[in-house]
PDB file of C-alpha atoms in Angstrom:
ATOM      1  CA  UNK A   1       0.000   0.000   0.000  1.00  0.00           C
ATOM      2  CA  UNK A   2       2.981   2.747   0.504  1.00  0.00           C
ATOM      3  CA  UNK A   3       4.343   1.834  -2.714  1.00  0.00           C
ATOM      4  CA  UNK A   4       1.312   2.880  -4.113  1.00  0.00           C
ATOM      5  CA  UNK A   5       0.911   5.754  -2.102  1.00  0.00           C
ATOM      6  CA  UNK A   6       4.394   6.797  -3.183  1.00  0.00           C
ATOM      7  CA  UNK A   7       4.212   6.286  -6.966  1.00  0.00           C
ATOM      8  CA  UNK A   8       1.306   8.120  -6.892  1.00  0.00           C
ATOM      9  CA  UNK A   9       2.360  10.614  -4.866  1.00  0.00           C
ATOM     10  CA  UNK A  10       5.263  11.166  -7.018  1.00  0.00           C
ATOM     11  CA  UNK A  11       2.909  11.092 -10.386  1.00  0.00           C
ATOM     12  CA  UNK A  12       0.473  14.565  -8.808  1.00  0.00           C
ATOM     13  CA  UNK A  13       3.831  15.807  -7.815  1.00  0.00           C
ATOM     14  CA  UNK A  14       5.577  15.449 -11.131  1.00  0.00           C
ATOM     15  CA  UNK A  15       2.383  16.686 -13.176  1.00  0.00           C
ATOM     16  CA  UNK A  16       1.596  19.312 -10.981  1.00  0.00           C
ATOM     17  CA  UNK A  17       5.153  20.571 -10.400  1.00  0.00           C
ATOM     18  CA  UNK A  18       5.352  22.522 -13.972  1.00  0.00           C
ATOM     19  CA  UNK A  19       1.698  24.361 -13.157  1.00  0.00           C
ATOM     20  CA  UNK A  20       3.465  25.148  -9.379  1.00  0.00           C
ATOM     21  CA  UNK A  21       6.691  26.480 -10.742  1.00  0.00           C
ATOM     22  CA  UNK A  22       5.016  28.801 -13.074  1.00  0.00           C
ATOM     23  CA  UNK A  23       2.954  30.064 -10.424  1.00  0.00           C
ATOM     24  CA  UNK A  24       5.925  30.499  -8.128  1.00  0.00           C
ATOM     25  CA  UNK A  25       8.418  32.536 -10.791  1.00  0.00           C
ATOM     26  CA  UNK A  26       6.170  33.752 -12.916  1.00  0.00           C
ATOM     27  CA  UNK A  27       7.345  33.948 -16.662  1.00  0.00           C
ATOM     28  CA  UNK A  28       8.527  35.728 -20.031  1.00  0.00           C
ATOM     29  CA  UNK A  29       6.652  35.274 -22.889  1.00  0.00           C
ATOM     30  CA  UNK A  30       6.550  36.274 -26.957  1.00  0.00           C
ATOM     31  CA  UNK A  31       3.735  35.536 -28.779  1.00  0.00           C
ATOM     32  CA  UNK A  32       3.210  36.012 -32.927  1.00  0.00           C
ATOM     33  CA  UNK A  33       0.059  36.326 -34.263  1.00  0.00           C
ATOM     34  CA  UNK A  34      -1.242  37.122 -38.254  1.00  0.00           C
ATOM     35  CA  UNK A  35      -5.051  38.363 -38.660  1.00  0.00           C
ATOM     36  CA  UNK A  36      -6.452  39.466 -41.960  1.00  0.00           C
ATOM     37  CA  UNK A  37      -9.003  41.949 -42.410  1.00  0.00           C
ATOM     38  CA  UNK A  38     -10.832  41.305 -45.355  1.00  0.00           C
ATOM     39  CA  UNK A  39     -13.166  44.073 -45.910  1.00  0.00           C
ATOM     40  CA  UNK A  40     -10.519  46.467 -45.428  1.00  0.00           C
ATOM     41  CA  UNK A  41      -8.108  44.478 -47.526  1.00  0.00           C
ATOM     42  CA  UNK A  42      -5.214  44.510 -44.462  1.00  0.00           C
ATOM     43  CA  UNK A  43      -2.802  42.511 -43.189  1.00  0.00           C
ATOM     44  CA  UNK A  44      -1.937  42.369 -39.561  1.00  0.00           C
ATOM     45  CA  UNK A  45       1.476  41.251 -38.047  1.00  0.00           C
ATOM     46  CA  UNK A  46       2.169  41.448 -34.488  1.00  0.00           C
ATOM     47  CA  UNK A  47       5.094  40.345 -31.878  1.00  0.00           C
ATOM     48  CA  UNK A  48       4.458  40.525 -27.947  1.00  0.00           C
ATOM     49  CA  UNK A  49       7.484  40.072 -25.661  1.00  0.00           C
ATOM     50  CA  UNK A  50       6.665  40.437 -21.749  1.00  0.00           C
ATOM     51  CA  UNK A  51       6.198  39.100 -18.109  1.00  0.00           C
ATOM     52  CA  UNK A  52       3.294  37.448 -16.539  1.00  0.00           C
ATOM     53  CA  UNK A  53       4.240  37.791 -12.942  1.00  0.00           C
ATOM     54  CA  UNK A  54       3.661  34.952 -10.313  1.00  0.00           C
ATOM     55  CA  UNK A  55       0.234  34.531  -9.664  1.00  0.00           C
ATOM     56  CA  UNK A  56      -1.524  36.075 -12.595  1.00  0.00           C
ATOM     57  CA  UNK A  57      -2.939  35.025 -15.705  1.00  0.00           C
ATOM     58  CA  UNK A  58      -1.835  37.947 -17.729  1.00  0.00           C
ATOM     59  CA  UNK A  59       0.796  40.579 -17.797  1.00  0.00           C
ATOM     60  CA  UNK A  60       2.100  43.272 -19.644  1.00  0.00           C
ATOM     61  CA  UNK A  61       4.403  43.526 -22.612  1.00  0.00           C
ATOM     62  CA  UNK A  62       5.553  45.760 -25.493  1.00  0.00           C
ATOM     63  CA  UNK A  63       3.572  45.176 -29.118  1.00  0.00           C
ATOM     64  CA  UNK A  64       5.905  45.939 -32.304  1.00  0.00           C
ATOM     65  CA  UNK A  65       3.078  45.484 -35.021  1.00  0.00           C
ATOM     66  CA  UNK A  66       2.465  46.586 -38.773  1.00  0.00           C
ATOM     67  CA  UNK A  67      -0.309  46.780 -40.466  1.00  0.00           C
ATOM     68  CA  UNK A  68      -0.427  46.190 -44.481  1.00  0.00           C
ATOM     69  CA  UNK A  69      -2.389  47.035 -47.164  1.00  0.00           C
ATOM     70  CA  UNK A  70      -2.952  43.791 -48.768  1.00  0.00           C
ATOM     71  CA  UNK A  71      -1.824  44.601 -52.813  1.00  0.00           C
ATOM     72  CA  UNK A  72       0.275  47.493 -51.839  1.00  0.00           C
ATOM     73  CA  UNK A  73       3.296  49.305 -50.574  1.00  0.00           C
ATOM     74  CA  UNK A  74       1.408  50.997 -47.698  1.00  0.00           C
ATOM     75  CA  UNK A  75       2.461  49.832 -44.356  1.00  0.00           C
ATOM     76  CA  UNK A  76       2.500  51.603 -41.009  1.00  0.00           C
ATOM     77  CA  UNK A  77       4.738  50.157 -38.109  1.00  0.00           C
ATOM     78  CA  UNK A  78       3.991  50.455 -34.470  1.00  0.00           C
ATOM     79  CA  UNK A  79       5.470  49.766 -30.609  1.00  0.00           C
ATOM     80  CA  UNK A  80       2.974  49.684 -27.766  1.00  0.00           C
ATOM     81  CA  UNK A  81       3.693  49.588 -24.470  1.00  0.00           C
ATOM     82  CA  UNK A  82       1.363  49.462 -21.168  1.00  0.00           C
ATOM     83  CA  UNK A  83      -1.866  50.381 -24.335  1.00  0.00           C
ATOM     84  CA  UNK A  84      -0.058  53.338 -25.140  1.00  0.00           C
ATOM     85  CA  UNK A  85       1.162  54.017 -28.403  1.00  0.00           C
ATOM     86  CA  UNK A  86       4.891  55.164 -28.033  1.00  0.00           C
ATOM     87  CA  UNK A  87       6.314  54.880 -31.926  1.00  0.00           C
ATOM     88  CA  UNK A  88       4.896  54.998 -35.465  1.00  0.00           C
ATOM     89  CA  UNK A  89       6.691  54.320 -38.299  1.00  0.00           C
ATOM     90  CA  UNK A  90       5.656  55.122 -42.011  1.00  0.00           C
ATOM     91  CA  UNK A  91       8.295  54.083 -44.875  1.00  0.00           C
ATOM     92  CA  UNK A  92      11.160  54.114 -41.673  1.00  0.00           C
ATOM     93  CA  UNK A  93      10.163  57.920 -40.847  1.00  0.00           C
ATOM     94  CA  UNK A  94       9.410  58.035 -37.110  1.00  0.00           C
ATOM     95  CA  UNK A  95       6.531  59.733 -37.108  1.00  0.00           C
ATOM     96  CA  UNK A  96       5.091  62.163 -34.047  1.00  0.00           C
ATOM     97  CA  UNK A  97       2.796  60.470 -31.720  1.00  0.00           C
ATOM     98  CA  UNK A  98      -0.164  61.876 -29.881  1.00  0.00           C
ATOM     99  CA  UNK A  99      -1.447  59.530 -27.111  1.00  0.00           C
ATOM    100  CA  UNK A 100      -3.822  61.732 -26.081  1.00  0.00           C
ATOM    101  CA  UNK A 101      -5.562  60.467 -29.367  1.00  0.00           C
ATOM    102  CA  UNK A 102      -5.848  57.201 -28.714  1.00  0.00           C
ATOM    103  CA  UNK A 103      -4.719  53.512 -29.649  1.00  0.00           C
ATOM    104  CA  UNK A 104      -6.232  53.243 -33.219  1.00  0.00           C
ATOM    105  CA  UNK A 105      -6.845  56.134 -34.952  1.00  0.00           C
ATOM    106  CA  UNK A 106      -2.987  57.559 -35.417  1.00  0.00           C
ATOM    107  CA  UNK A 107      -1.805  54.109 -36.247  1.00  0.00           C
ATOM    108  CA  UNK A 108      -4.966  53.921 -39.493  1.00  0.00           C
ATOM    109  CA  UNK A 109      -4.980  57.506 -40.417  1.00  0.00           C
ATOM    110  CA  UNK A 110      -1.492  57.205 -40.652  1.00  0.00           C
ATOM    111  CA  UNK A 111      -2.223  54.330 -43.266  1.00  0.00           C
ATOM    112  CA  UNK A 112      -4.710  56.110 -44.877  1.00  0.00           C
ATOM    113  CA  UNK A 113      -5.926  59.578 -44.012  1.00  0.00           C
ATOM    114  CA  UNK A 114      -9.822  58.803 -44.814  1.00  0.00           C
ATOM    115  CA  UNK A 115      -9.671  55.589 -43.358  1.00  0.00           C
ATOM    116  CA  UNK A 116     -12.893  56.036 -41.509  1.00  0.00           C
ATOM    117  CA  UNK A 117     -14.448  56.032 -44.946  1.00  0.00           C
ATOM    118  CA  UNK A 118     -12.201  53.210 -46.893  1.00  0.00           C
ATOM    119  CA  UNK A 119     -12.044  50.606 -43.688  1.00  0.00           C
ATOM    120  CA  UNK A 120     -14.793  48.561 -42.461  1.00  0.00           C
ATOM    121  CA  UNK A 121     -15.572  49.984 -38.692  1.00  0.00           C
ATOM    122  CA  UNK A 122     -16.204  46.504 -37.121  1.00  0.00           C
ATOM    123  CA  UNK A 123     -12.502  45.289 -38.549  1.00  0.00           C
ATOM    124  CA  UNK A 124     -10.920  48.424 -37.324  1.00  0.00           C
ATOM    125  CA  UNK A 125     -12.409  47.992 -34.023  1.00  0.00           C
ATOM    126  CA  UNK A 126     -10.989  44.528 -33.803  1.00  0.00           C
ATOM    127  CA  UNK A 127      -7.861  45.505 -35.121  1.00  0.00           C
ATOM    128  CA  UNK A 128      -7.643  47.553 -31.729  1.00  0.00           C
ATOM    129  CA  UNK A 129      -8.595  44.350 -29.383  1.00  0.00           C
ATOM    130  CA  UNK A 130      -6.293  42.270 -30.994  1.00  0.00           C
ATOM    131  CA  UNK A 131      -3.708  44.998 -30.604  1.00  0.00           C
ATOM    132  CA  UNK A 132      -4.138  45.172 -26.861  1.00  0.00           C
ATOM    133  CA  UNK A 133      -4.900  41.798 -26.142  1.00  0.00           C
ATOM    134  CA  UNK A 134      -1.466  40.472 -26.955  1.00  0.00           C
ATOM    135  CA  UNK A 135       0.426  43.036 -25.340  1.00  0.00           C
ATOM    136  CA  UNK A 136      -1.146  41.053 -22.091  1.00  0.00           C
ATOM    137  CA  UNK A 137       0.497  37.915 -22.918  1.00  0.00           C
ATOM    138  CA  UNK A 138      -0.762  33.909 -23.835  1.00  0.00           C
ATOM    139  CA  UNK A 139      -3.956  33.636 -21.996  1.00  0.00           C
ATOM    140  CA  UNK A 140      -5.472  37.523 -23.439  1.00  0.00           C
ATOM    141  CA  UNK A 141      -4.542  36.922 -27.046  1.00  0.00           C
ATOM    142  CA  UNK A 142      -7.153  36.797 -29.693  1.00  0.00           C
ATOM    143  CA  UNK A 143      -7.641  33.113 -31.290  1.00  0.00           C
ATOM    144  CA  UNK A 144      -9.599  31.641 -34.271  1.00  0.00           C
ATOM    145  CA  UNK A 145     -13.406  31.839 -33.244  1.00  0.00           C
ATOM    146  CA  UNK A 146     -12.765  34.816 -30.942  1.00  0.00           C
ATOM    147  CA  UNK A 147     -13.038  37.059 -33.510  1.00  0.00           C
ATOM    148  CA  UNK A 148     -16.236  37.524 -35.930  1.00  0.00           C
ATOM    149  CA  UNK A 149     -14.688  39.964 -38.898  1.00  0.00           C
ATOM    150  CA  UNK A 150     -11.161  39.182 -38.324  1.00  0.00           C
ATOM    151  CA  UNK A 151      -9.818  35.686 -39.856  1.00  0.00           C
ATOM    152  CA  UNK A 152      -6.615  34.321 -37.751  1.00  0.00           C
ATOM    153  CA  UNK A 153      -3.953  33.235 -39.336  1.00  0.00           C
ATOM    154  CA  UNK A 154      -1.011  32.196 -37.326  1.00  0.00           C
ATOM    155  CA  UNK A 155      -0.896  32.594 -33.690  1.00  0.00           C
ATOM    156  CA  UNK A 156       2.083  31.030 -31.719  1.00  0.00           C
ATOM    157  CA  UNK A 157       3.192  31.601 -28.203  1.00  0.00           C
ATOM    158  CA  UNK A 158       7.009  31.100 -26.838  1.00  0.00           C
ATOM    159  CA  UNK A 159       7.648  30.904 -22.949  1.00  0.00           C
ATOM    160  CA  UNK A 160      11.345  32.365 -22.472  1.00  0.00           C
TER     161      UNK A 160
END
């Protein structure tokens, strides 16, 4: 009977002990995810890196995205930290950023100054979860059937 005991105290411990030690040091994560917009014809490219500290489910990271015009040259680059925009590329000019202004709109009207009237409104405001979603690690990012006008088409998630 304490040979069973043992092996089976040793098989919880063993199973359990990855869950425990995650829980205990928290850890560093990068996830990569692709979304299309269809409507709006864009491409969506986005790379988390951050900490989920012990205990939590999600944490916060730094987003370096860019968003593409499917069929064109037009791209705009981004870097997000804490939902805060803090850089915005176009054609590798830095461009100025106002975060009083918000998440989305300097990143699309960047893109495309009439955006409002060229993109589909239900994509754009997805574009913004999926945005800030990642930037809060694994367990907060967008995945297929999460998302009704976005399609999904790569997401994968590193622990460091």
């Amino acid at each position: 009977m304490k040979i069973i005991f043992i092996v089976l105290f040793a098989y919880c411990f063993i199973c359990f002990e990855g869950c425990i030690g995650t829980t205990l040091s928290g850890y560093e994560y990068e996830t990569k995810a692709v979304y299309k917009a269809f409507k709006s014809n864009l491409l969506i490219r986005l790379v988390a890196n951050g900490r989920v500290k012990p205990g939590e489910d999600v944490g916060i990271g730094v987003v370096n995205g860019c968003i593409y015009r499917i069929n064109s040259n037009d791209s705009i680059n981004f870097v997000i930290e804490a939902d805060t925009l803090q850089a915005l590329y176009k054609n590798n000019q830095k461009k100025s950023v106002n975060k009083a202004s918000g998440l989305i709109e300097p990143i699309m009207a960047e893109l495309d100054a009439s955006y409002k009237q060229n993109f589909d409104s239900i994509e754009i405001n997805e574009i913004e979860k999926i945005i800030l979603s990642i930037g809060y690690g694994p367990k907060a990012t967008i995945l297929k059937g999460q998302t009704k006008a976005l399609e999904v088409e790569r997401v994968d998630f590193k622990r460091k």
